[in-house]
């Protein structure tokens, strides 16, 4: 049990300021305790964000990053972070600048001491750790007594206490190695970037998590929930920050589980039983807890958090094993996905299940963390199994679920509204949710291997940080406006998870082939049923009904998605030599479908697909393929046009507006011009507005949509929020141009590139498809696949096009 001295010393270093703060609060100095809390919160947010999992990396001895390299980086970052922390506190804390300076010095000293303590543990210097523990215990108690007395010794003792972490564990040998480290600074920063991102996203998400609960539930409910989460989740916090790294290192070094591990596992079982017992009391006999003066929600949250704490410990074990792996793993992807998804769940839990359901959030976060950590390396399913769980079948099923326009409602099962004019009225229970959303998140966890989707993860991280930053600078805590802003942020960010799935998917062999096969399956399933339903209903335009369920937004976003699918199937089918009869039948149906959808954008897209296919086949000397496909498309379109001609909807859709008759401008395009003028004028009205966006959305009665995703994004979250997405588009374009000869020779990849380019640069300049759950998940998914495929062709001889063979 001597090994326990190291985690206890680490706890004394990490929690000393909190212990003093609690003592001041309990013994009659709440104002001073509040000052301690404010400085502690600001310094933890900054220094923790740049902690980079240092202790686990040092104990892991991977050889990539050692204690000297980490200490060197911390010495370089120390002054900027300390100045920023001081600036954040100077206008908020009432204790004066010297008091703030000393507390910031204390947190900075703790930050450096983490490295020295980790080196002591690595070298088994138990006496030094025990000495550090005694120094911190004595000085913290002395400082508490001096502050309570408010005598002349308070200030000198605060100075000694602030410097004591370094005085108790400073190693001149390690300091010398750090200052003389041979590895260049930029190389060290690159090695640590994933770990900085990991801790940064945790720190930011904890803040947003608390703020979101405060905005949706109110201060009183939020206060009870925060206290309950802290009380029930203390086991997970202590394990992750103090006990866990030591225990995982002991597991790696010992031949079998030690006595400490057995006792700890027993404690986990007891805590889980205690949580279940408390939940049973809350549900069955809640009056037994009336003497505590706490409501049922508080104890429900405590019970769920006790169980969640056990799950979090199991999750943190996996996380720490990855960090201490000999090959030097990182958990940036897992931390980012789990924390952002947890924040995104808050409005759905609150508005659909009520305030009481917020009690399960800590447990939900623990389960999400366990799922993502467990799938970090290879996914939850090992994809070497045969039969139904083979890699090929799983990939086909994921893509099929992403493409299928099947919607469900939380309050009513499968979506089935044949009017074509459905409006949820802002009620979450009535909002049609596509199964592609569930398939996206489940697919991310099943496929795992997040390091293969690093580009998508980094892009998603910076979009999230940019949107959050602009919201905070505009005043996110302005009551209902702040709540509305965060809900809008969630709406934008959720479809972007499909970008990660797309990169995971595209790294697999034959990913484009399986993509096209799944797309063909969806088109052959949906299009005939929808065309038959249209003929039976006699509407003169495309019916939303598929008999069993209905397609939501069947005239707005789905037609463009289906034409995009058709293009992918067409190019892949031609490259792989699929039966021509099947492609011709599909072309015939798609021509009629595009016309009946009355979507001018889908019709223009179909025209470009046919033209691009003809040009590519002309160079390939397969003009007969192109002529057959184009003939079938024209034939189907002509038949559908004759059927729809003369209908009221057809005339309204394609008639020119009165003011635009001379130019022949369709009514919906003329409408868009009015909206674009409004959004552009509002964005350019002020430089700050352009960079940060607006606090409130526009009046939806007057301007229901920007009809341009990028204008809509900048209006709400500013150019700063959109910048990472713009950079990703530019990166995709530059990568494709640099590899253009290889892309041109790969018929499959060429078709995918054309589809993604149209959706990003045309479709979303006329609509807000990337905001919508179904179309947004679809576009981000195939964009991620494109990024993965472009990265693969950097290797010589990896093209699998027919011409290469």
mmCIF file of N, CA, C and O in Angstrom, residues 10 23 45 58 143 167 185 188 210 268 320 405 425 476 504 513 549 595 609 642 644 665 698 708 727 780 797:
data_model
loop_
_atom_site.group_PDB
_atom_site.id
_atom_site.type_symbol
_atom_site.label_atom_id
_atom_site.label_comp_id
_atom_site.label_asym_id
_atom_site.label_seq_id
_atom_site.Cartn_x
_atom_site.Cartn_y
_atom_site.Cartn_z
ATOM 1 N N UNK A 10 -0.594 13.658 -4.992
ATOM 2 C CA UNK A 10 -1.142 14.351 -6.156
ATOM 3 C C UNK A 10 -2.465 15.027 -5.808
ATOM 4 O O UNK A 10 -2.747 16.146 -6.256
ATOM 5 N N UNK A 23 -13.232 25.147 3.655
ATOM 6 C CA UNK A 23 -13.056 25.524 5.055
ATOM 7 C C UNK A 23 -13.497 26.948 5.320
ATOM 8 O O UNK A 23 -14.153 27.234 6.340
ATOM 9 N N UNK A 45 -9.717 26.224 -15.591
ATOM 10 C CA UNK A 45 -10.137 26.202 -16.992
ATOM 11 C C UNK A 45 -8.952 26.407 -17.928
ATOM 12 O O UNK A 45 -8.827 25.733 -18.947
ATOM 13 N N UNK A 58 3.713 10.559 -18.748
ATOM 14 C CA UNK A 58 4.996 10.328 -18.073
ATOM 15 C C UNK A 58 5.060 8.919 -17.502
ATOM 16 O O UNK A 58 6.056 8.201 -17.670
ATOM 17 N N UNK A 143 -2.711 28.136 6.681
ATOM 18 C CA UNK A 143 -3.288 29.229 5.900
ATOM 19 C C UNK A 143 -4.760 29.413 6.223
ATOM 20 O O UNK A 143 -5.239 30.551 6.375
ATOM 21 N N UNK A 167 8.514 24.296 -3.814
ATOM 22 C CA UNK A 167 9.497 24.113 -2.757
ATOM 23 C C UNK A 167 9.501 22.682 -2.247
ATOM 24 O O UNK A 167 10.522 22.190 -1.770
ATOM 25 N N UNK A 185 11.114 22.939 -30.077
ATOM 26 C CA UNK A 185 9.874 23.300 -29.386
ATOM 27 C C UNK A 185 8.654 22.944 -30.229
ATOM 28 O O UNK A 185 7.678 22.363 -29.732
ATOM 29 N N UNK A 188 7.822 19.304 -30.182
ATOM 30 C CA UNK A 188 7.169 18.935 -28.923
ATOM 31 C C UNK A 188 5.722 19.355 -28.874
ATOM 32 O O UNK A 188 4.862 18.617 -28.383
ATOM 33 N N UNK A 210 -22.544 23.028 -17.765
ATOM 34 C CA UNK A 210 -23.156 23.711 -16.628
ATOM 35 C C UNK A 210 -23.982 24.915 -17.082
ATOM 36 O O UNK A 210 -25.086 25.151 -16.573
ATOM 37 N N UNK A 268 -16.096 -0.281 -5.786
ATOM 38 C CA UNK A 268 -16.950 0.042 -6.927
ATOM 39 C C UNK A 268 -18.287 -0.678 -6.832
ATOM 40 O O UNK A 268 -19.349 -0.090 -7.090
ATOM 41 N N UNK A 320 -7.049 5.694 -19.494
ATOM 42 C CA UNK A 320 -5.693 5.760 -18.963
ATOM 43 C C UNK A 320 -4.810 4.655 -19.530
ATOM 44 O O UNK A 320 -3.605 4.850 -19.721
ATOM 45 N N UNK A 405 -34.599 7.651 -46.425
ATOM 46 C CA UNK A 405 -35.362 8.797 -45.883
ATOM 47 C C UNK A 405 -36.504 8.346 -44.967
ATOM 48 O O UNK A 405 -37.673 8.664 -45.187
ATOM 49 N N UNK A 425 -44.306 23.006 -35.717
ATOM 50 C CA UNK A 425 -44.626 24.111 -34.822
ATOM 51 C C UNK A 425 -43.613 24.311 -33.714
ATOM 52 O O UNK A 425 -43.919 24.910 -32.684
ATOM 53 N N UNK A 476 -23.870 34.996 -23.904
ATOM 54 C CA UNK A 476 -24.681 33.793 -23.989
ATOM 55 C C UNK A 476 -25.657 33.663 -22.829
ATOM 56 O O UNK A 476 -26.641 32.949 -22.923
ATOM 57 N N UNK A 504 -13.991 7.702 -41.331
ATOM 58 C CA UNK A 504 -13.814 6.327 -40.868
ATOM 59 C C UNK A 504 -14.215 5.339 -41.962
ATOM 60 O O UNK A 504 -13.533 4.343 -42.212
ATOM 61 N N UNK A 513 -17.517 1.377 -53.464
ATOM 62 C CA UNK A 513 -18.368 0.324 -54.017
ATOM 63 C C UNK A 513 -19.536 0.035 -53.091
ATOM 64 O O UNK A 513 -20.695 -0.047 -53.524
ATOM 65 N N UNK A 549 -44.834 4.664 -44.523
ATOM 66 C CA UNK A 549 -44.406 5.914 -43.909
ATOM 67 C C UNK A 549 -44.303 6.971 -44.992
ATOM 68 O O UNK A 549 -44.457 6.686 -46.187
ATOM 69 N N UNK A 595 -38.523 15.321 -62.244
ATOM 70 C CA UNK A 595 -39.544 16.242 -62.763
ATOM 71 C C UNK A 595 -40.715 16.347 -61.798
ATOM 72 O O UNK A 595 -41.209 17.439 -61.501
ATOM 73 N N UNK A 609 -25.281 16.095 -63.995
ATOM 74 C CA UNK A 609 -24.838 14.703 -63.849
ATOM 75 C C UNK A 609 -24.770 14.033 -65.221
ATOM 76 O O UNK A 609 -23.779 13.364 -65.563
ATOM 77 N N UNK A 642 -45.410 15.364 -69.006
ATOM 78 C CA UNK A 642 -46.751 15.291 -69.607
ATOM 79 C C UNK A 642 -47.803 15.019 -68.537
ATOM 80 O O UNK A 642 -48.923 15.546 -68.596
ATOM 81 N N UNK A 644 -47.582 15.891 -65.311
ATOM 82 C CA UNK A 644 -47.735 17.014 -64.385
ATOM 83 C C UNK A 644 -48.174 18.302 -65.040
ATOM 84 O O UNK A 644 -48.664 19.215 -64.369
ATOM 85 N N UNK A 665 -37.642 35.244 -64.195
ATOM 86 C CA UNK A 665 -37.124 34.725 -62.930
ATOM 87 C C UNK A 665 -38.222 33.948 -62.216
ATOM 88 O O UNK A 665 -39.297 34.489 -61.965
ATOM 89 N N UNK A 698 -33.340 36.253 -36.890
ATOM 90 C CA UNK A 698 -34.298 37.204 -37.459
ATOM 91 C C UNK A 698 -35.736 36.740 -37.223
ATOM 92 O O UNK A 698 -35.972 35.596 -36.822
ATOM 93 N N UNK A 708 -29.488 30.106 -47.763
ATOM 94 C CA UNK A 708 -28.052 30.007 -48.026
ATOM 95 C C UNK A 708 -27.396 29.625 -46.703
ATOM 96 O O UNK A 708 -27.427 30.398 -45.735
ATOM 97 N N UNK A 727 -12.123 26.739 -44.272
ATOM 98 C CA UNK A 727 -10.776 26.212 -44.459
ATOM 99 C C UNK A 727 -10.808 24.748 -44.876
ATOM 100 O O UNK A 727 -9.976 24.312 -45.701
ATOM 101 N N UNK A 780 -22.331 15.695 -45.134
ATOM 102 C CA UNK A 780 -21.104 15.574 -44.335
ATOM 103 C C UNK A 780 -20.523 14.162 -44.438
ATOM 104 O O UNK A 780 -19.299 13.984 -44.441
ATOM 105 N N UNK A 797 -0.011 3.573 -56.929
ATOM 106 C CA UNK A 797 -0.643 2.314 -57.304
ATOM 107 C C UNK A 797 -1.867 1.957 -56.532
ATOM 108 O O UNK A 797 -2.288 0.795 -56.534
#
